[in-house]
CSV table of C-alpha atoms in Angstrom, one decimal:
chain,number,residue,atom,x,y,z
A,24,MET,CA,0.0,0.0,0.0
A,25,LYS,CA,2.8,2.4,0.9
A,26,ARG,CA,4.4,1.8,-2.4
A,27,LEU,CA,1.1,2.9,-4.1
A,28,LEU,CA,0.8,6.1,-2.1
A,29,LEU,CA,3.4,8.1,-4.0
A,30,PRO,CA,2.1,7.5,-7.5
A,31,LEU,CA,-1.4,8.1,-6.2
A,32,LEU,CA,-0.4,11.4,-4.7
A,33,ALA,CA,1.4,12.3,-8.0
A,34,LEU,CA,-1.7,11.4,-10.0
A,35,THR,CA,-4.0,13.5,-7.7
A,36,LEU,CA,-1.7,16.5,-8.1
A,37,VAL,CA,-1.7,16.1,-11.9
A,38,LEU,CA,-5.5,15.8,-12.0
A,39,LEU,CA,-5.9,18.9,-9.7
A,40,GLY,CA,-3.6,20.8,-11.9
A,41,ALA,CA,-5.5,19.9,-15.0
A,42,ALA,CA,-8.8,20.8,-13.3
A,43,ALA,CA,-7.4,24.2,-12.3
A,44,PHE,CA,-6.2,24.8,-15.8
A,45,LEU,CA,-9.6,24.0,-17.2
A,46,LEU,CA,-11.6,25.9,-14.6
A,47,LEU,CA,-9.5,29.0,-14.4
A,48,PRO,CA,-9.1,30.2,-17.9
A,49,GLY,CA,-6.6,32.9,-18.4
A,50,LEU,CA,-4.4,31.6,-15.6
A,51,GLY,CA,-1.4,31.6,-17.9
A,52,ASP,CA,-2.4,34.6,-20.0
A,53,PRO,CA,-0.6,38.0,-19.6
A,54,PRO,CA,-2.2,40.2,-16.9
A,55,GLY,CA,-5.6,41.4,-18.1
A,56,PHE,CA,-6.6,45.0,-18.6
A,57,LYS,CA,-8.9,46.9,-16.2
A,58,GLY,CA,-10.6,48.7,-19.1
A,59,THR,CA,-13.1,47.1,-21.5
A,60,GLU,CA,-11.1,45.5,-24.4
A,61,LEU,CA,-12.4,45.8,-27.9
A,62,PRO,CA,-13.0,42.3,-29.3
A,63,GLU,CA,-11.0,43.1,-32.4
A,64,PRO,CA,-8.7,46.1,-31.9
A,65,GLY,CA,-8.2,47.8,-35.3
A,66,PRO,CA,-6.7,51.0,-36.6
A,67,ALA,CA,-8.2,53.9,-34.7
A,68,PRO,CA,-10.8,55.9,-36.7
A,69,ALA,CA,-9.5,59.1,-38.2
A,70,LEU,CA,-9.7,62.3,-36.2
A,71,THR,CA,-8.5,65.6,-37.5
A,72,LEU,CA,-9.7,69.0,-36.2
A,73,ALA,CA,-8.3,72.5,-36.2
A,74,ASP,CA,-6.8,74.1,-33.1
A,75,PRO,CA,-7.4,77.8,-32.4
A,76,SER,CA,-4.6,78.8,-34.7
A,77,GLY,CA,-6.1,76.9,-37.5
A,78,ARG,CA,-3.5,74.2,-37.5
A,79,GLN,CA,-4.9,70.7,-38.2
A,80,ILE,CA,-4.5,68.4,-35.2
A,81,SER,CA,-4.6,64.7,-36.0
A,82,LEU,CA,-4.6,61.6,-33.9
A,83,ALA,CA,-1.6,60.4,-36.0
A,84,ASP,CA,0.4,63.4,-34.8
A,85,PHE,CA,0.9,61.4,-31.6
A,86,ALA,CA,2.1,58.2,-33.1
A,87,GLY,CA,4.1,56.2,-30.6
A,88,GLU,CA,2.1,57.6,-27.7
A,89,VAL,CA,-0.9,56.1,-25.9
A,90,ARG,CA,-3.9,58.4,-26.6
A,91,LEU,CA,-6.9,58.9,-24.4
A,92,LEU,CA,-10.0,60.4,-26.0
A,93,TYR,CA,-13.0,61.9,-24.3
A,94,PHE,CA,-16.1,63.4,-25.9
A,95,GLY,CA,-17.8,66.0,-23.7
A,96,TYR,CA,-18.8,69.7,-23.5
A,97,THR,CA,-17.8,72.6,-21.4
A,98,PHE,CA,-21.3,73.6,-20.4
A,99,CYS,CA,-21.5,70.3,-18.5
A,100,PRO,CA,-20.5,71.0,-14.8
A,101,ASP,CA,-20.6,67.5,-13.5
A,102,ILE,CA,-19.5,64.4,-15.4
A,103,CYS,CA,-17.2,66.1,-17.9
A,104,PRO,CA,-15.0,67.9,-15.3
A,105,THR,CA,-15.0,64.8,-13.1
A,106,THR,CA,-13.7,62.7,-15.9
A,107,MET,CA,-11.1,65.3,-17.0
A,108,ALA,CA,-9.9,65.7,-13.5
A,109,ASP,CA,-9.4,61.9,-13.3
A,110,LEU,CA,-7.5,62.0,-16.5
A,111,ALA,CA,-5.3,64.7,-15.1
A,112,LYS,CA,-4.4,62.4,-12.2
A,113,VAL,CA,-3.6,59.7,-14.8
A,114,GLN,CA,-1.4,62.1,-16.8
A,115,GLN,CA,0.4,63.3,-13.6
A,116,GLU,CA,1.3,59.8,-12.7
A,117,VAL,CA,2.5,59.0,-16.2
A,118,ASP,CA,4.5,62.2,-16.3
A,119,ASP,CA,6.2,61.1,-13.1
A,120,ASP,CA,7.1,57.8,-14.7
A,121,GLY,CA,8.4,59.5,-17.9
A,122,GLY,CA,5.7,57.8,-20.1
A,123,GLU,CA,4.1,59.4,-23.1
A,124,VAL,CA,0.3,59.8,-23.1
A,125,GLN,CA,-1.8,62.4,-24.9
A,126,VAL,CA,-5.3,63.3,-23.6
A,127,ILE,CA,-7.6,64.7,-26.2
A,128,MET,CA,-11.1,66.0,-25.5
A,129,ILE,CA,-13.5,66.6,-28.3
A,130,THR,CA,-16.7,68.7,-27.9
A,131,VAL,CA,-20.1,67.4,-28.6
A,132,ASP,CA,-21.5,70.9,-28.4
A,133,PRO,CA,-20.0,72.6,-31.4
A,134,ALA,CA,-22.5,75.4,-31.3
A,135,ARG,CA,-21.2,76.7,-27.9
A,136,ASP,CA,-17.7,75.3,-27.7
A,137,THR,CA,-15.2,77.0,-30.0
A,138,PRO,CA,-11.7,75.8,-30.6
A,139,GLU,CA,-10.5,78.5,-28.2
A,140,VAL,CA,-12.9,77.5,-25.5
A,141,MET,CA,-11.9,73.8,-25.8
A,142,ALA,CA,-8.2,74.5,-25.8
A,143,GLU,CA,-8.5,76.6,-22.6
A,144,TYR,CA,-10.8,74.1,-20.9
A,145,ALA,CA,-8.6,71.1,-21.6
A,146,ALA,CA,-5.4,72.9,-20.6
A,147,SER,CA,-6.9,74.0,-17.3
A,148,PHE,CA,-6.8,70.3,-16.2
A,149,HIS,CA,-3.2,69.7,-17.5
A,150,PRO,CA,-1.1,72.0,-19.7
A,151,ASP,CA,-0.5,69.1,-22.2
A,152,PHE,CA,-4.2,68.3,-22.7
A,153,ILE,CA,-5.7,69.1,-26.0
A,154,GLY,CA,-9.3,70.3,-26.5
A,155,LEU,CA,-10.8,70.3,-30.0
A,156,ALA,CA,-13.9,71.7,-31.6
A,157,GLY,CA,-15.1,72.0,-35.2
A,158,SER,CA,-18.1,72.7,-37.3
A,159,PRO,CA,-21.3,70.8,-36.4
A,160,GLU,CA,-20.7,68.7,-39.6
A,161,GLU,CA,-17.1,67.9,-38.6
A,162,ILE,CA,-18.1,66.9,-35.1
A,163,ALA,CA,-20.9,64.7,-36.4
A,164,THR,CA,-18.5,62.9,-38.7
A,165,VAL,CA,-15.9,62.3,-35.9
A,166,ALA,CA,-18.5,61.2,-33.4
A,167,GLU,CA,-20.0,58.7,-35.9
A,168,ARG,CA,-16.6,57.2,-36.7
A,169,TRP,CA,-16.0,56.7,-33.0
A,170,GLY,CA,-19.5,55.4,-32.3
A,171,VAL,CA,-20.2,58.3,-30.0
A,172,PHE,CA,-23.8,59.2,-29.4
A,173,TYR,CA,-24.8,62.7,-28.6
A,174,GLU,CA,-28.0,64.5,-28.7
A,175,ALA,CA,-29.1,67.9,-27.4
A,176,HIS,CA,-32.3,68.1,-25.4
A,177,GLU,CA,-34.2,71.1,-24.2
A,178,GLY,CA,-33.2,72.5,-20.9
A,179,THR,CA,-34.7,75.4,-19.0
A,180,ALA,CA,-34.6,79.1,-19.8
A,181,ALA,CA,-31.3,79.3,-17.9
A,182,THR,CA,-29.5,76.3,-19.5
A,183,GLY,CA,-31.0,76.6,-23.0
A,184,TYR,CA,-30.2,73.0,-23.9
A,185,LEU,CA,-28.1,70.2,-22.5
A,186,VAL,CA,-26.4,67.4,-24.4
A,187,ASP,CA,-26.7,63.7,-23.7
A,188,HIS,CA,-23.5,62.0,-24.7
A,189,THR,CA,-21.4,58.8,-24.5
A,190,ALA,CA,-19.4,59.3,-21.4
A,191,ARG,CA,-16.7,56.6,-22.0
A,192,VAL,CA,-13.0,57.3,-22.4
A,193,PHE,CA,-11.4,55.7,-25.4
A,194,LEU,CA,-7.8,54.4,-25.5
A,195,VAL,CA,-5.6,54.2,-28.6
A,196,ASP,CA,-2.4,52.3,-28.1
A,197,LYS,CA,1.2,53.2,-29.2
A,198,ALA,CA,0.7,51.4,-32.5
A,199,GLY,CA,-2.4,53.4,-33.3
A,200,ARG,CA,-4.9,50.6,-32.5
A,201,TYR,CA,-8.3,51.6,-30.9
A,202,ARG,CA,-7.9,49.1,-28.0
A,203,LEU,CA,-9.8,49.8,-24.8
A,204,THR,CA,-12.7,51.9,-23.4
A,205,TYR,CA,-13.4,53.0,-19.8
A,206,ALA,CA,-16.8,53.6,-18.2
A,207,PHE,CA,-17.5,56.8,-16.4
A,208,GLU,CA,-16.1,56.6,-12.8
A,209,THR,CA,-13.4,54.1,-13.7
A,210,PRO,CA,-10.8,54.8,-10.9
A,211,PRO,CA,-7.7,56.6,-12.3
A,212,GLU,CA,-5.7,53.9,-10.7
A,213,ASP,CA,-7.2,51.3,-13.1
A,214,ILE,CA,-6.3,53.4,-16.1
A,215,ILE,CA,-2.8,53.9,-14.7
A,216,ALA,CA,-2.4,50.1,-14.2
A,217,ASP,CA,-3.4,49.6,-17.9
A,218,LEU,CA,-1.0,52.3,-19.1
A,219,LYS,CA,1.9,50.7,-17.2
A,220,ILE,CA,1.4,47.6,-19.4
A,221,LEU,CA,0.6,49.5,-22.6
A,222,LEU,CA,3.5,51.9,-22.4
A,223,ARG,CA,5.9,49.0,-22.4
A,224,GLU,CA,4.6,47.7,-25.7
A,225,ARG,CA,6.4,48.5,-28.9
A,226,SER,CA,5.0,51.0,-31.3
A,227,GLU,CA,5.1,50.0,-34.9
A,228,GLU,CA,2.6,50.8,-37.7
A,229,GLU,CA,1.1,54.2,-38.4
B,16,MET,CA,-26.4,48.0,33.8
B,17,LYS,CA,-29.2,48.6,31.3
B,18,ARG,CA,-30.0,51.9,32.8
B,19,PHE,CA,-26.3,52.8,32.6
B,20,ILE,CA,-26.2,52.1,28.8
B,21,LEU,CA,-29.3,54.1,28.3
B,22,LEU,CA,-27.7,57.0,30.2
B,23,LEU,CA,-24.8,56.7,27.8
B,24,LEU,CA,-27.0,56.7,24.8
B,25,LEU,CA,-29.0,59.7,25.8
B,26,PRO,CA,-26.5,62.4,25.0
B,27,MET,CA,-25.9,60.8,21.6
B,28,ALA,CA,-29.6,60.8,20.9
B,29,LEU,CA,-29.8,64.4,21.9
B,30,VAL,CA,-26.9,65.4,19.5
B,31,ALA,CA,-28.6,63.5,16.6
B,32,CYS,CA,-31.9,65.3,17.3
B,33,GLY,CA,-30.1,68.6,17.7
B,34,ARG,CA,-30.5,69.6,14.1
B,35,ASP,CA,-33.4,68.5,12.0
B,36,ILE,CA,-31.3,68.7,8.8
B,37,GLU,CA,-27.5,68.5,8.8
B,38,ILE,CA,-25.3,69.4,5.9
B,39,ASP,CA,-21.8,68.0,5.6
B,40,GLY,CA,-18.9,68.3,3.3
B,41,ALA,CA,-20.3,71.0,0.9
B,42,TRP,CA,-17.8,71.5,-2.0
B,43,GLY,CA,-17.5,72.5,-5.6
B,44,ARG,CA,-14.8,71.9,-8.2
B,45,VAL,CA,-12.4,74.6,-9.4
B,46,SER,CA,-13.7,76.0,-12.7
B,47,PRO,CA,-11.9,74.6,-15.7
B,48,GLY,CA,-11.1,77.7,-17.8
B,49,ALA,CA,-13.7,80.4,-18.2
B,50,VAL,CA,-16.7,78.1,-18.0
B,51,SER,CA,-20.1,79.7,-17.1
B,52,ASN,CA,-21.4,76.8,-15.0
B,53,GLY,CA,-20.4,74.9,-11.9
B,54,ALA,CA,-21.8,72.2,-9.5
B,55,PHE,CA,-21.9,71.9,-5.8
B,56,TYR,CA,-22.0,68.7,-3.8
B,57,MET,CA,-22.8,67.8,-0.2
B,58,GLN,CA,-24.3,65.3,2.2
B,59,ILE,CA,-27.8,66.1,3.6
B,60,ALA,CA,-28.9,64.2,6.6
B,61,ASN,CA,-32.6,64.3,7.5
B,62,ASN,CA,-32.7,63.5,11.3
B,63,LYS,CA,-36.4,64.1,11.6
B,64,GLY,CA,-39.1,61.5,11.8
B,65,GLU,CA,-40.7,63.0,8.7
B,66,ASP,CA,-39.8,63.3,5.1
B,67,ASP,CA,-38.6,66.6,3.8
B,68,ALA,CA,-37.2,67.9,0.5
B,69,LEU,CA,-34.5,70.3,-0.8
B,70,VAL,CA,-36.6,72.6,-3.0
B,71,ALA,CA,-34.1,75.3,-3.9
B,72,VAL,CA,-30.6,76.6,-3.4
B,73,GLN,CA,-29.7,80.3,-3.5
B,74,SER,CA,-26.4,82.0,-4.1
B,75,SER,CA,-25.3,85.4,-5.3
B,76,THR,CA,-22.4,83.5,-7.1
B,77,CYS,CA,-24.8,82.0,-9.7
B,78,ARG,CA,-27.3,83.7,-11.9
B,79,THR,CA,-29.6,80.7,-11.6
B,80,ILE,CA,-29.4,77.5,-9.6
B,81,GLU,CA,-31.2,74.3,-10.6
B,82,LEU,CA,-31.2,70.9,-8.9
B,83,HIS,CA,-29.9,68.4,-11.4
B,84,GLU,CA,-29.1,64.7,-11.7
B,85,SER,CA,-26.7,63.0,-14.0
B,86,GLN,CA,-27.3,59.4,-15.0
B,87,VAL,CA,-25.3,57.1,-17.2
B,88,ASP,CA,-27.4,54.4,-18.9
B,89,GLU,CA,-26.3,50.9,-19.8
B,90,ASN,CA,-24.9,52.1,-23.1
B,91,GLY,CA,-22.5,54.5,-21.3
B,92,VAL,CA,-24.6,57.6,-22.4
B,93,MET,CA,-24.7,60.4,-19.9
B,94,ARG,CA,-27.8,62.4,-19.4
B,95,MET,CA,-28.0,65.4,-17.1
B,96,ALA,CA,-31.4,66.9,-16.4
B,97,PRO,CA,-33.3,68.8,-13.7
B,98,VAL,CA,-34.6,66.4,-10.9
B,99,THR,CA,-38.1,65.3,-11.2
B,100,GLY,CA,-40.5,67.8,-9.7
B,101,GLY,CA,-37.6,70.2,-9.3
B,102,GLN,CA,-36.8,69.0,-5.8
B,103,ILE,CA,-34.5,66.4,-4.1
B,104,ALA,CA,-36.4,64.1,-1.7
B,105,LEU,CA,-35.0,63.8,1.8
B,106,PRO,CA,-36.6,60.7,3.4
B,107,ALA,CA,-37.0,60.7,7.2
B,108,GLY,CA,-33.9,59.4,9.0
B,109,GLU,CA,-31.8,59.1,5.8
B,110,THR,CA,-28.7,60.8,4.4
B,111,VAL,CA,-28.8,61.8,0.7
B,112,THR,CA,-25.5,62.3,-1.0
B,113,LEU,CA,-25.0,64.8,-3.8
B,114,GLN,CA,-21.9,63.7,-5.7
B,115,PRO,CA,-20.2,63.8,-9.1
B,116,GLY,CA,-22.2,61.6,-11.6
B,117,GLY,CA,-25.4,61.9,-9.6
B,118,LEU,CA,-27.4,64.5,-7.8
B,119,HIS,CA,-25.9,68.0,-7.8
B,120,VAL,CA,-26.6,71.7,-7.3
B,121,MET,CA,-26.1,73.2,-10.8
B,122,CYS,CA,-24.9,76.7,-10.7
B,123,ILE,CA,-25.6,78.5,-14.0
B,124,GLY,CA,-24.1,81.7,-15.0
B,125,LEU,CA,-21.1,82.1,-12.8
B,126,ALA,CA,-20.1,85.8,-12.2
B,127,ARG,CA,-16.5,84.6,-12.3
B,128,PRO,CA,-14.8,81.2,-12.3
B,129,LEU,CA,-14.6,79.3,-9.1
B,130,ALA,CA,-11.1,79.4,-7.7
B,131,MET,CA,-9.2,77.1,-5.4
B,132,GLY,CA,-9.9,77.7,-1.7
B,133,GLN,CA,-12.8,80.0,-2.2
B,134,ARG,CA,-15.8,79.5,0.1
B,135,ILE,CA,-19.1,80.0,-1.7
B,136,PRO,CA,-22.1,80.9,0.5
B,137,LEU,CA,-25.2,78.8,-0.3
B,138,THR,CA,-28.7,79.0,1.2
B,139,LEU,CA,-30.6,75.8,1.2
B,140,VAL,CA,-34.3,76.0,1.1
B,141,PHE,CA,-36.4,73.0,2.3
B,142,ALA,CA,-40.1,72.1,1.9
B,143,ASP,CA,-40.5,72.0,5.7
B,144,ALA,CA,-37.3,72.7,7.6
B,145,GLU,CA,-35.9,76.2,8.1
B,146,GLU,CA,-33.4,77.5,5.6
B,147,ILE,CA,-29.8,76.5,6.2
B,148,ALA,CA,-26.8,78.6,5.2
B,149,VAL,CA,-23.6,76.7,4.3
B,150,GLU,CA,-20.3,77.4,2.6
B,151,ALA,CA,-19.1,75.2,-0.2
B,152,GLU,CA,-15.4,74.9,-0.4
B,153,ILE,CA,-13.8,75.1,-3.8
B,154,ARG,CA,-11.3,72.3,-4.4
B,155,ASP,CA,-9.8,70.2,-7.1
B,156,GLU,CA,-11.2,66.9,-5.9
B,157,ALA,CA,-13.9,65.6,-3.6
B,158,PRO,CA,-13.1,66.0,0.1
């Protein structure tokens, strides 16, 4: 009996290992992302809008950097500044680590947000942040490409109108692939954790 | 022994009953750029045995104040709109939290941008309780 004990023990261990392997998928995979991964990350949709000086700013200008995009509007006092303040925390942390990340905010309220307003708004959260606006047609085109929903609804006499809009943050990796999205209220720490992985990746393509 | 515990609890109960409505942690975010709007947040405890409601907020800092709520739906779309009925319900014995991404006091038409460290006087008007004056601290993140 004693002679059987060792092989039995070995067999049990092997079976347990196999069960763990089957029951815990992803055990051997690289660490997962906190953000929502796109099922098939592909080249990021095009995005080109003019800055206040009239210079065309394009997503491709930041090739080799991780890019974080947010669609919002400056009339919004709650969700938009909350998200931008969180992204400023992310940027600060990345700066301290010497990483390269570009945050870009695009207005969904082209009637009220001019390129000047957007540039000043974005830069108030972090000097490197870029805020972009455009004509209603340009914004509609960009939003459609990115799958961003936005729709003005009537407010009061004081607010005029308010804009419902997709409140997620989109991430484009160093190689220019639209890769992850983050829901509103994602802790900055989660985005920072993902960036620590993504900033180590190589940047080809573009 | 039981009497002793009751004696201990008595002052605590008196403190809790001290104020019908208690406001805690009122704050607002530093204005990003020259924006015309802002939001104020706080916790409102209704220590009474009866329901009440926050019906209005007044401040000379804002041209108009509305009580708003932001909601994000299952598709990640954010919608901000005035609260139903224009007031925030304060159920008896409960604490209602106004916070980013939810209920907030929307300040429309800022005379000047909200700056770090400012204290903005607000007067809260209730359906039943007396008005309460508070100061919202302007900061770059939630307290």
